[in-house]
């Protein structure tokens, strides 16, 4: 544990002051100029697979080469090649269920059930698979919660309730990973299920159903490393109730929120589906640079940021007005933050452990570059010490607070708290639990694989003006420019807070790179058990 090295704020302050190479000099002007460069119209909104991608990665590579940095990608290359499969539904999907009496009941796609093929070949044909109701579909040993119990779901279709139980057991206002469809698919697949059916909240006219229905008609990009289920589906509570009634089970009467529930088989009820999708491939790339460690080069600290944005007119046909979404804040700012982090660290004495600077692709498409890295890591995840992610640098004057995504998850925040306290600052949560921010940027694919990950956010507690002024200013900026064509560079940006946060992250990463310890997960984190599986690699 790192506490054996850092005895408190005073000890950390002495360590920072006394260690050669810890001096750094982030420049607001340099940050601003870099952001201006890669968010210019010529970069076309930096959409994956376009000329804009080629330009930004070429520019970044030239910057690293000028620093004398070595490539950090596969086989000594700068780029990690990524092929993303994109699926488009084909008309003619069908579904039906059969009860113990042998009678078949047709389910109308779009009205009774919403279907997607999840297989690598884009075709799912299921004939009379058994059904198992598994409550929320959650297995959380650190919370003494197990919806599956001893149920054998191999070859079956599991029915799950959307979301997670309310209350402090599942982190209160801040959702855990257990609420996500992706987690439930992973857990079902791990146990051998062939498909997952999620119960919609409301009827066919509800916003939830209509939103899912619209999404089911769109092209989607498969997440690298995701569960290879045959299919996923959404259905209505009354349809599930009919399945239960046929099996003699009143699903609506089952108590699923207290922690004692165990999966229930719908004996004699089977589901058949036939759904197909066409597949095309989008090729994109992560770019990685590396400072090799002097003593433990196989142990790695990662600084990450996504280089992509949402493109231009080709990606948004029919849009009038500004035809390029420049993405200056999101995430040219974080991209340049990682680049300047590398510039500062490359000027310090080489650390004991290696440091990788990872510019991730396709974050705006669903964190896909980071997921691709996590599924096929260049540097082993078992010996990756931490991921420090930078997405959308703060644009304000000095702040007292250093909000982070996922407060309470891992011990990186304790290290950051010591560094912040030495500057008269404090670490807080992100203030917006409804946004589920912890699961929405490139740190999360690392966390999902057990690597401690942290992402600082925008402070609201301004030194000049306090929280009221800071909160109002941030909400106004976010509301005006987030994922809009108006997200453009401005010479008027105040990057004071960005410099302050980058300075903290510099010390955080360099301290980790010169230590022998391994930050861990908090006892109630859902990711601790995953990390524990690779403990032997860190002995």
Coordinates of C-alpha atoms in Angstrom, one line a residue:
X1 CA 0.0 0.0 0.0
X2 CA 1.3 3.5 -0.8
X3 CA 0.8 4.7 2.8
X4 CA 4.0 3.0 3.7
X5 CA 5.7 5.6 1.5
X6 CA 3.7 8.7 2.1
X7 CA 3.0 9.5 5.8
X8 CA 0.9 12.5 5.1
X9 CA 0.7 15.9 3.4
X10 CA 4.0 17.1 5.0
X11 CA 5.9 14.0 3.9
X12 CA 4.6 14.3 0.4
X13 CA 5.4 18.0 0.2
X14 CA 9.0 17.2 1.3
X15 CA 9.2 14.3 -1.3
X16 CA 8.1 16.6 -4.1
X17 CA 10.5 19.3 -3.1
X18 CA 13.5 17.1 -2.6
X19 CA 13.2 14.7 -5.6
X20 CA 15.3 15.8 -8.6
X21 CA 13.4 16.2 -11.8
X22 CA 10.0 17.0 -10.2
X23 CA 10.1 20.6 -11.3
X24 CA 7.8 21.2 -14.3
X25 CA 6.5 24.2 -16.2
X26 CA 3.2 23.7 -17.9
X27 CA 2.3 26.7 -20.1
X28 CA -1.2 27.9 -20.7
X29 CA 0.0 29.5 -23.9
X30 CA 1.5 26.3 -25.2
X31 CA -1.6 24.4 -24.3
X32 CA -3.8 26.9 -26.1
X33 CA -1.7 26.9 -29.2
X34 CA -1.7 23.1 -29.4
X35 CA -5.5 23.0 -29.0
X36 CA -5.9 25.7 -31.6
X37 CA -3.8 23.7 -34.1
X38 CA -5.6 20.3 -33.9
X39 CA -9.1 21.7 -33.6
X40 CA -8.8 23.9 -36.8
X41 CA -11.2 23.3 -39.6
X42 CA -8.5 21.6 -41.6
X43 CA -8.7 18.6 -39.2
X44 CA -12.4 18.1 -40.1
X45 CA -13.6 17.3 -36.7
X46 CA -11.1 14.4 -36.3
X47 CA -13.6 11.6 -37.1
X48 CA -12.1 8.1 -37.1
X49 CA -11.1 6.7 -40.5
X50 CA -10.9 10.1 -42.2
X51 CA -8.3 12.5 -43.4
X52 CA -8.8 14.3 -40.0
X53 CA -7.5 11.2 -38.2
X54 CA -4.5 10.9 -40.4
X55 CA -3.6 14.6 -39.8
X56 CA -3.9 14.6 -36.1
X57 CA -2.0 11.3 -35.6
X58 CA 0.7 12.5 -38.0
X59 CA 1.0 15.8 -36.1
X60 CA 1.2 14.0 -32.7
X61 CA 3.8 11.5 -33.9
X62 CA 6.0 14.4 -35.2
X63 CA 5.7 16.1 -31.8
X64 CA 6.8 12.9 -30.0
X65 CA 9.6 12.3 -32.4
X66 CA 10.9 15.9 -31.8
X67 CA 11.0 15.1 -28.1
X68 CA 13.1 12.0 -28.7
X69 CA 10.3 9.8 -27.4
X70 CA 10.1 6.2 -28.5
X71 CA 7.0 4.5 -30.0
X72 CA 4.8 2.7 -27.5
X73 CA 2.6 0.7 -29.9
X74 CA 2.8 -2.9 -31.0
X75 CA 6.2 -4.1 -32.5
X76 CA 7.9 -0.8 -31.9
X77 CA 5.3 1.1 -33.9
X78 CA 3.6 4.4 -33.1
X79 CA 0.1 3.2 -34.0
X80 CA -2.1 0.4 -32.8
X81 CA -4.3 -0.8 -35.7
X82 CA -8.0 -1.2 -34.8
X83 CA -10.7 -2.7 -36.9
X84 CA -14.2 -1.8 -35.7
X85 CA -17.1 -3.9 -36.9
X86 CA -20.3 -1.9 -37.7
X87 CA -23.6 -3.7 -37.8
X88 CA -26.7 -2.5 -39.7
X89 CA -30.1 -4.4 -39.2
X90 CA -31.6 -6.4 -42.0
X91 CA -35.4 -6.4 -42.5
X92 CA -37.2 -9.6 -41.7
X93 CA -36.3 -10.4 -38.1
X94 CA -38.7 -12.8 -36.4
X95 CA -39.4 -14.0 -32.9
X96 CA -41.8 -16.4 -31.2
X97 CA -42.2 -18.2 -27.9
X98 CA -43.7 -21.5 -27.0
X99 CA -45.4 -22.6 -23.8
X100 CA -45.6 -25.9 -22.0
X101 CA -48.7 -26.7 -24.1
X102 CA -46.7 -26.6 -27.3
X103 CA -48.6 -23.6 -28.6
X104 CA -46.4 -21.0 -30.5
X105 CA -47.0 -17.3 -30.0
X106 CA -45.6 -14.8 -32.5
X107 CA -43.7 -11.7 -31.2
X108 CA -43.8 -8.8 -33.5
X109 CA -40.5 -7.0 -33.7
X110 CA -40.9 -3.3 -32.8
X111 CA -44.2 -3.9 -31.0
X112 CA -43.6 -6.9 -28.7
X113 CA -39.8 -7.2 -28.8
X114 CA -36.8 -5.3 -30.1
X115 CA -33.9 -7.4 -31.4
X116 CA -30.2 -7.0 -32.3
X117 CA -27.8 -9.7 -33.5
X118 CA -24.7 -9.7 -31.2
X119 CA -22.6 -12.4 -32.9
X120 CA -19.4 -11.8 -34.9
X121 CA -21.0 -13.1 -38.1
X122 CA -24.1 -10.8 -37.8
X123 CA -26.6 -13.6 -37.8
X124 CA -28.4 -15.1 -34.8
X125 CA -30.7 -18.1 -35.2
X126 CA -32.0 -19.5 -31.9
X127 CA -34.5 -22.4 -31.8
X128 CA -36.5 -23.0 -28.6
X129 CA -34.0 -21.8 -26.0
X130 CA -35.1 -22.1 -22.4
X131 CA -35.8 -19.0 -20.4
X132 CA -34.4 -18.0 -17.0
X133 CA -35.5 -14.9 -15.0
X134 CA -32.4 -13.6 -13.2
X135 CA -33.7 -10.5 -11.5
X136 CA -31.3 -7.7 -12.1
X137 CA -28.7 -10.1 -13.5
X138 CA -26.1 -9.0 -11.0
X139 CA -23.3 -11.0 -9.3
X140 CA -21.6 -8.6 -6.8
X141 CA -19.7 -10.7 -4.2
X142 CA -18.3 -7.5 -2.5
X143 CA -22.0 -6.5 -1.8
X144 CA -23.1 -10.1 -0.9
X145 CA -25.4 -10.0 -3.9
X146 CA -26.0 -12.9 -6.3
X147 CA -29.0 -13.0 -8.5
X148 CA -27.9 -16.1 -10.3
X149 CA -27.3 -18.4 -7.3
X150 CA -26.7 -22.0 -8.6
X151 CA -28.7 -21.5 -11.8
X152 CA -27.3 -23.2 -14.9
X153 CA -28.0 -20.8 -17.8
X154 CA -25.8 -22.6 -20.4
X155 CA -27.6 -22.4 -23.7
X156 CA -30.5 -20.4 -22.3
X157 CA -31.8 -16.9 -22.6
X158 CA -31.7 -14.8 -19.4
X159 CA -34.3 -12.2 -18.7
X160 CA -33.1 -9.2 -16.7
X161 CA -34.5 -6.0 -15.1
X162 CA -32.9 -2.8 -16.4
X163 CA -30.6 -0.9 -14.0
X164 CA -29.8 -1.8 -10.5
X165 CA -31.5 -1.8 -7.1
X166 CA -31.7 1.6 -5.4
X167 CA -30.0 2.4 -2.1
X168 CA -26.7 2.7 -0.5
X169 CA -25.7 -1.0 -1.2
X170 CA -25.3 0.0 -4.9
X171 CA -23.7 3.4 -4.2
X172 CA -26.8 5.5 -3.8
X173 CA -27.1 8.4 -6.3
X174 CA -23.9 7.3 -8.1
X175 CA -24.6 4.2 -10.2
X176 CA -22.2 1.3 -10.3
X177 CA -21.2 -0.7 -13.3
X178 CA -23.7 -3.3 -12.4
X179 CA -26.5 -1.1 -13.9
X180 CA -25.1 -1.3 -17.4
X181 CA -26.4 -3.5 -20.2
X182 CA -22.7 -4.2 -21.0
X183 CA -22.0 -5.7 -17.6
X184 CA -25.2 -7.8 -17.7
X185 CA -24.2 -9.2 -21.1
X186 CA -20.7 -10.0 -19.9
X187 CA -22.0 -11.8 -16.9
X188 CA -24.6 -13.8 -18.9
X189 CA -22.1 -14.7 -21.5
X190 CA -19.5 -15.8 -18.8
X191 CA -22.2 -18.2 -17.5
X192 CA -22.9 -19.6 -21.0
X193 CA -26.2 -17.9 -21.9
X194 CA -26.9 -17.3 -25.6
X195 CA -28.9 -14.1 -25.2
X196 CA -30.2 -11.4 -22.9
X197 CA -33.7 -10.0 -22.8
X198 CA -34.1 -6.7 -20.9
X199 CA -37.4 -5.7 -19.5
X200 CA -38.4 -2.3 -20.6
X201 CA -39.9 0.3 -18.2
X202 CA -43.3 1.3 -19.4
X203 CA -45.3 0.5 -22.5
X204 CA -44.7 0.9 -26.3
X205 CA -45.4 4.6 -26.0
X206 CA -42.9 5.2 -23.2
X207 CA -39.7 7.2 -23.9
X208 CA -37.6 4.3 -22.9
X209 CA -39.2 1.9 -25.4
X210 CA -39.2 4.5 -28.2
X211 CA -35.6 5.4 -27.6
X212 CA -34.6 1.7 -27.7
X213 CA -36.6 1.2 -30.8
X214 CA -34.9 4.1 -32.6
X215 CA -31.5 2.8 -31.6
X216 CA -32.3 -0.7 -32.9
X217 CA -32.7 0.7 -36.4
X218 CA -29.3 2.4 -36.5
X219 CA -25.9 1.2 -37.5
X220 CA -24.0 0.3 -34.3
X221 CA -20.3 -0.4 -33.8
X222 CA -19.4 -3.5 -31.8
X223 CA -17.3 -2.9 -28.7
X224 CA -13.9 -4.7 -28.9
X225 CA -13.8 -7.4 -26.3
X226 CA -17.5 -7.4 -25.6
X227 CA -19.5 -10.5 -24.8
X228 CA -20.2 -12.6 -27.9
X229 CA -23.8 -13.4 -27.2
X230 CA -26.0 -14.5 -30.0
X231 CA -28.5 -11.7 -29.6
X232 CA -29.8 -9.1 -27.2
X233 CA -33.4 -8.0 -27.0
X234 CA -35.8 -5.7 -25.1
X235 CA -39.4 -6.7 -24.3
X236 CA -42.4 -5.4 -22.4
X237 CA -43.3 -6.4 -18.8
X238 CA -46.6 -7.9 -20.0
X239 CA -44.7 -10.2 -22.4
X240 CA -42.5 -11.4 -19.6
X241 CA -45.5 -11.8 -17.4
X242 CA -47.1 -14.0 -20.1
X243 CA -44.0 -16.2 -20.2
X244 CA -44.0 -16.4 -16.4
X245 CA -47.7 -17.3 -16.3
X246 CA -47.2 -20.1 -18.8
X247 CA -44.6 -21.5 -16.5
X248 CA -46.6 -21.0 -13.3
X249 CA -44.4 -18.1 -12.1
X250 CA -45.8 -14.6 -11.2
X251 CA -42.7 -12.6 -12.2
X252 CA -44.2 -9.3 -10.9
X253 CA -44.7 -10.8 -7.4
X254 CA -41.0 -11.8 -7.0
X255 CA -39.0 -9.8 -4.5
X256 CA -35.9 -8.9 -6.4
X257 CA -34.6 -5.9 -4.4
X258 CA -33.7 -7.3 -1.0
X259 CA -30.7 -9.4 -1.9
X260 CA -32.2 -12.8 -1.2
X261 CA -33.6 -13.4 -4.8
X262 CA -32.2 -16.3 -6.8
X263 CA -32.8 -17.0 -10.5
X264 CA -36.1 -18.7 -11.5
X265 CA -36.4 -21.1 -14.4
X266 CA -39.5 -20.6 -16.6
X267 CA -40.0 -24.3 -17.1
X268 CA -41.4 -25.4 -20.4
X269 CA -41.2 -21.9 -22.0
X270 CA -38.8 -21.4 -24.9
X271 CA -37.9 -18.6 -27.2
X272 CA -37.0 -18.7 -30.9
X273 CA -35.5 -15.8 -32.8
X274 CA -34.0 -15.1 -36.2
X275 CA -32.2 -11.8 -36.8
X276 CA -29.5 -10.7 -39.2
X277 CA -27.3 -7.6 -39.7
X278 CA -24.9 -6.6 -42.4
X279 CA -21.3 -5.9 -41.4
X280 CA -18.8 -3.3 -42.6
X281 CA -15.4 -2.4 -41.0
X282 CA -14.0 0.9 -39.9
X283 CA -10.2 1.1 -39.5
X284 CA -8.8 3.5 -37.0
X285 CA -5.8 3.7 -34.7
X286 CA -4.5 4.5 -31.2
X287 CA -1.2 6.3 -31.0
X288 CA 1.2 5.4 -28.2
X289 CA 4.5 6.9 -27.0
X290 CA 6.6 5.6 -24.2
X291 CA 9.3 6.4 -21.7
X292 CA 10.9 3.1 -20.7
X293 CA 11.5 2.6 -17.0
X294 CA 15.1 2.2 -15.8
X295 CA 14.4 -0.6 -13.2
X296 CA 10.9 -2.0 -13.9
X297 CA 10.2 -1.4 -17.6
X298 CA 7.5 -4.0 -17.6
X299 CA 5.5 -2.0 -15.1
X300 CA 3.5 0.8 -16.7
X301 CA 1.7 4.0 -15.8
X302 CA -0.6 5.2 -18.6
X303 CA -1.7 8.8 -19.4
X304 CA -4.7 8.6 -21.8
X305 CA -6.9 11.0 -23.8
X306 CA -9.0 10.5 -26.9
X307 CA -8.0 12.4 -30.0
X308 CA -11.3 12.0 -31.9
X309 CA -14.4 14.1 -32.1
X310 CA -17.7 13.8 -34.0
X311 CA -16.6 14.9 -37.5
X312 CA -18.1 17.2 -40.0
X313 CA -20.7 17.4 -42.8
X314 CA -20.1 13.8 -44.0
X315 CA -21.1 12.5 -40.5
X316 CA -24.0 14.9 -40.1
X317 CA -25.9 15.1 -43.4
X318 CA -28.6 17.6 -43.6
X319 CA -27.2 19.9 -40.9
X320 CA -27.2 23.5 -41.8
X321 CA -24.8 26.2 -40.6
X322 CA -21.3 25.3 -39.4
X323 CA -20.3 22.0 -41.1
X324 CA -17.4 21.1 -38.8
X325 CA -17.6 20.0 -35.2
X326 CA -14.1 21.1 -34.2
X327 CA -14.0 19.5 -30.7
X328 CA -11.6 22.0 -29.3
X329 CA -12.7 21.4 -25.7
X330 CA -13.7 17.8 -26.3
X331 CA -11.1 16.6 -26.7
X332 CA -8.4 18.5 -28.4
X333 CA -7.8 20.0 -24.9
X334 CA -7.1 16.6 -23.3
X335 CA -5.1 15.4 -26.2
X336 CA -2.7 18.4 -25.8
X337 CA -2.8 17.9 -22.1
X338 CA -1.3 14.4 -22.5
X339 CA 1.2 15.6 -25.1
X340 CA 2.4 18.4 -22.8
X341 CA 2.5 15.9 -19.9
X342 CA 4.9 13.8 -22.0
X343 CA 7.0 16.9 -22.8
X344 CA 7.4 17.7 -19.1
X345 CA 8.1 14.1 -18.1
X346 CA 10.5 13.6 -20.9
X347 CA 12.6 16.4 -19.4
X348 CA 12.8 14.7 -16.0
X349 CA 15.2 11.9 -15.1
X350 CA 13.9 8.6 -16.4
X351 CA 11.7 6.9 -13.8
X352 CA 12.0 3.4 -12.5
X353 CA 8.7 2.3 -14.2
X354 CA 7.6 2.9 -17.7
X355 CA 5.2 5.7 -18.7
X356 CA 3.0 5.4 -21.8
X357 CA 1.1 8.3 -23.4
X358 CA -2.0 6.8 -25.1
X359 CA -4.0 8.8 -27.6
X360 CA -7.2 6.7 -27.9
X361 CA -9.4 6.5 -31.0
X362 CA -13.2 6.5 -31.3
X363 CA -14.1 7.5 -27.7
X364 CA -17.1 9.4 -29.1
X365 CA -18.3 6.1 -30.6
X366 CA -18.4 4.4 -27.3
X367 CA -14.8 4.4 -25.8
X368 CA -13.9 2.0 -28.6
X369 CA -10.2 2.7 -28.9
X370 CA -9.7 2.3 -25.2
X371 CA -11.8 -0.9 -25.3
X372 CA -9.7 -2.2 -28.1
X373 CA -6.5 -1.5 -26.1
X374 CA -8.0 -3.2 -23.1
X375 CA -9.0 -6.2 -25.2
X376 CA -5.5 -6.5 -26.8
X377 CA -3.1 -4.5 -24.6
X378 CA 0.3 -3.5 -25.9
X379 CA 1.6 -3.5 -22.3
X380 CA 0.1 -6.1 -19.9
X381 CA -2.8 -4.9 -17.8
X382 CA -1.7 -7.0 -14.9
X383 CA 1.4 -4.9 -14.5
X384 CA -0.2 -1.6 -15.5
X385 CA 0.0 0.4 -12.3
X386 CA -2.7 3.0 -13.2
X387 CA -4.5 4.9 -15.9
X388 CA -4.7 8.7 -15.5
X389 CA -7.2 9.9 -18.1
X390 CA -7.6 13.5 -19.3
X391 CA -10.8 14.4 -21.1
X392 CA -11.8 18.1 -21.5
X393 CA -9.4 20.3 -19.5
X394 CA -11.0 22.7 -17.1
X395 CA -11.5 26.2 -18.5
X396 CA -11.4 28.5 -15.5
X397 CA -9.3 30.4 -13.0
X398 CA -8.0 28.7 -9.9
X399 CA -10.3 26.3 -8.0
X400 CA -10.2 24.9 -4.5
X401 CA -11.7 21.6 -5.5
X402 CA -10.4 18.8 -7.8
X403 CA -13.5 16.8 -8.7
X404 CA -12.9 13.3 -10.0
X405 CA -15.1 10.7 -11.7
X406 CA -15.7 7.6 -9.5
X407 CA -14.9 9.0 -6.1
X408 CA -14.6 6.2 -3.6
X409 CA -13.5 3.6 -6.2
X410 CA -9.7 3.3 -5.8
X411 CA -6.6 4.5 -3.9
X412 CA -5.4 6.8 -6.6
X413 CA -7.8 9.4 -5.2
X414 CA -6.0 9.2 -1.8
X415 CA -2.7 10.0 -3.5
X416 CA -4.3 12.8 -5.4
X417 CA -5.8 14.1 -2.2
X418 CA -2.4 14.3 -0.5
X419 CA -1.0 16.3 -3.5
X420 CA -4.0 18.6 -3.6
X421 CA -3.9 19.2 0.1
X422 CA -0.3 20.3 -0.2
X423 CA -1.7 23.1 -2.5
X424 CA -4.6 24.0 -0.2
X425 CA -7.0 22.1 -2.4
X426 CA -9.3 19.1 -1.9
X427 CA -10.7 16.2 -3.9
X428 CA -14.5 15.9 -4.4
X429 CA -16.9 13.9 -6.5
X430 CA -18.1 15.2 -9.9
X431 CA -21.3 16.7 -8.5
X432 CA -23.5 15.2 -11.2
X433 CA -24.5 11.6 -10.4
X434 CA -27.2 11.5 -13.0
X435 CA -24.6 11.7 -15.7
X436 CA -22.8 8.4 -14.9
X437 CA -19.6 10.1 -15.8
X438 CA -17.3 7.3 -14.4
X439 CA -18.5 5.0 -17.2
X440 CA -18.2 7.6 -20.1
X441 CA -14.6 8.2 -20.8
X442 CA -11.4 6.2 -21.7
X443 CA -10.4 5.5 -18.1
X444 CA -13.3 3.1 -17.8
X445 CA -12.2 0.3 -20.1
X446 CA -9.0 0.1 -17.9
X447 CA -11.1 0.1 -14.7
X448 CA -13.4 -2.6 -16.1
X449 CA -10.3 -4.8 -16.6
X450 CA -9.1 -4.1 -13.0
X451 CA -6.6 -1.4 -13.6
X452 CA -7.0 1.5 -11.1
X453 CA -8.1 4.5 -13.1
X454 CA -8.8 8.1 -12.3
X455 CA -10.1 11.1 -14.2
X456 CA -10.1 14.6 -12.8
X457 CA -12.9 17.0 -13.8
X458 CA -13.8 20.6 -13.7
X459 CA -13.7 22.4 -10.4
X460 CA -16.7 24.4 -9.3
X461 CA -15.3 25.9 -6.1
X462 CA -13.6 28.9 -7.6
X463 CA -11.0 30.7 -5.6
X464 CA -12.5 34.0 -6.9
X465 CA -16.3 33.7 -6.8
X466 CA -16.8 30.5 -4.9
X467 CA -19.0 27.5 -5.8
X468 CA -22.0 29.5 -7.0
X469 CA -20.1 31.3 -9.7
X470 CA -18.1 28.2 -10.7
X471 CA -21.1 26.0 -11.0
X472 CA -23.1 28.5 -13.0
X473 CA -20.2 29.2 -15.4
X474 CA -19.5 25.5 -16.0
X475 CA -23.1 24.6 -16.6
X476 CA -23.5 27.5 -19.1
X477 CA -20.3 26.4 -21.0
X478 CA -21.3 22.7 -21.0
X479 CA -24.8 23.5 -22.1
X480 CA -23.7 25.8 -24.9
X481 CA -20.8 23.8 -26.4
X482 CA -20.7 20.1 -25.5
X483 CA -21.0 18.1 -28.7
X484 CA -22.0 21.2 -30.7
X485 CA -20.4 22.9 -33.6
X486 CA -19.7 25.8 -31.3
X487 CA -17.0 23.8 -29.5
X488 CA -14.2 25.9 -31.0
X489 CA -10.9 27.2 -29.7
X490 CA -10.9 30.7 -28.2
X491 CA -8.0 32.9 -27.3
X492 CA -10.1 34.0 -24.3
X493 CA -10.0 30.6 -22.6
X494 CA -8.6 30.7 -19.1
X495 CA -6.4 27.7 -18.7
X496 CA -5.2 28.5 -15.2
X497 CA -7.1 25.6 -13.7
X498 CA -5.9 23.3 -16.5
X499 CA -2.3 24.1 -15.6
X500 CA -3.0 23.5 -11.9
X501 CA -4.6 20.1 -12.6
X502 CA -2.0 19.0 -15.0
X503 CA 0.7 19.8 -12.4
X504 CA -1.1 17.5 -9.9
X505 CA -1.4 14.7 -12.4
X506 CA 2.3 15.1 -13.3
X507 CA 3.3 14.5 -9.7
X508 CA 0.8 11.7 -9.3
X509 CA 2.1 9.8 -12.3
X510 CA 5.8 10.5 -11.6
X511 CA 5.4 9.4 -7.9
X512 CA 3.8 6.2 -9.1
X513 CA 6.6 5.7 -11.7
X514 CA 9.3 5.9 -9.0
X515 CA 7.6 3.8 -6.4
X516 CA 7.4 0.1 -5.7
X517 CA 3.7 -0.1 -4.6
X518 CA 0.5 -0.9 -6.4
X519 CA -2.6 1.3 -5.7
X520 CA -5.6 -0.9 -5.1
X521 CA -9.4 -0.7 -5.2
X522 CA -11.6 0.2 -2.2
X523 CA -13.3 -2.8 -0.5
X524 CA -16.7 -2.0 -1.9
X525 CA -15.6 -1.4 -5.5
X526 CA -16.9 -3.7 -8.2
X527 CA -13.5 -3.9 -9.8
X528 CA -11.4 -5.2 -6.9
X529 CA -12.1 -8.8 -7.6
X530 CA -11.0 -8.5 -11.2
X531 CA -7.7 -7.0 -10.2
X532 CA -7.2 -9.7 -7.6
X533 CA -7.2 -12.3 -10.3
X534 CA -3.8 -11.1 -11.6
X535 CA -2.2 -10.5 -8.2
X536 CA 0.6 -13.0 -8.8
X537 CA 1.9 -10.9 -11.6
X538 CA 2.6 -8.0 -9.2
X539 CA 4.4 -10.0 -6.5

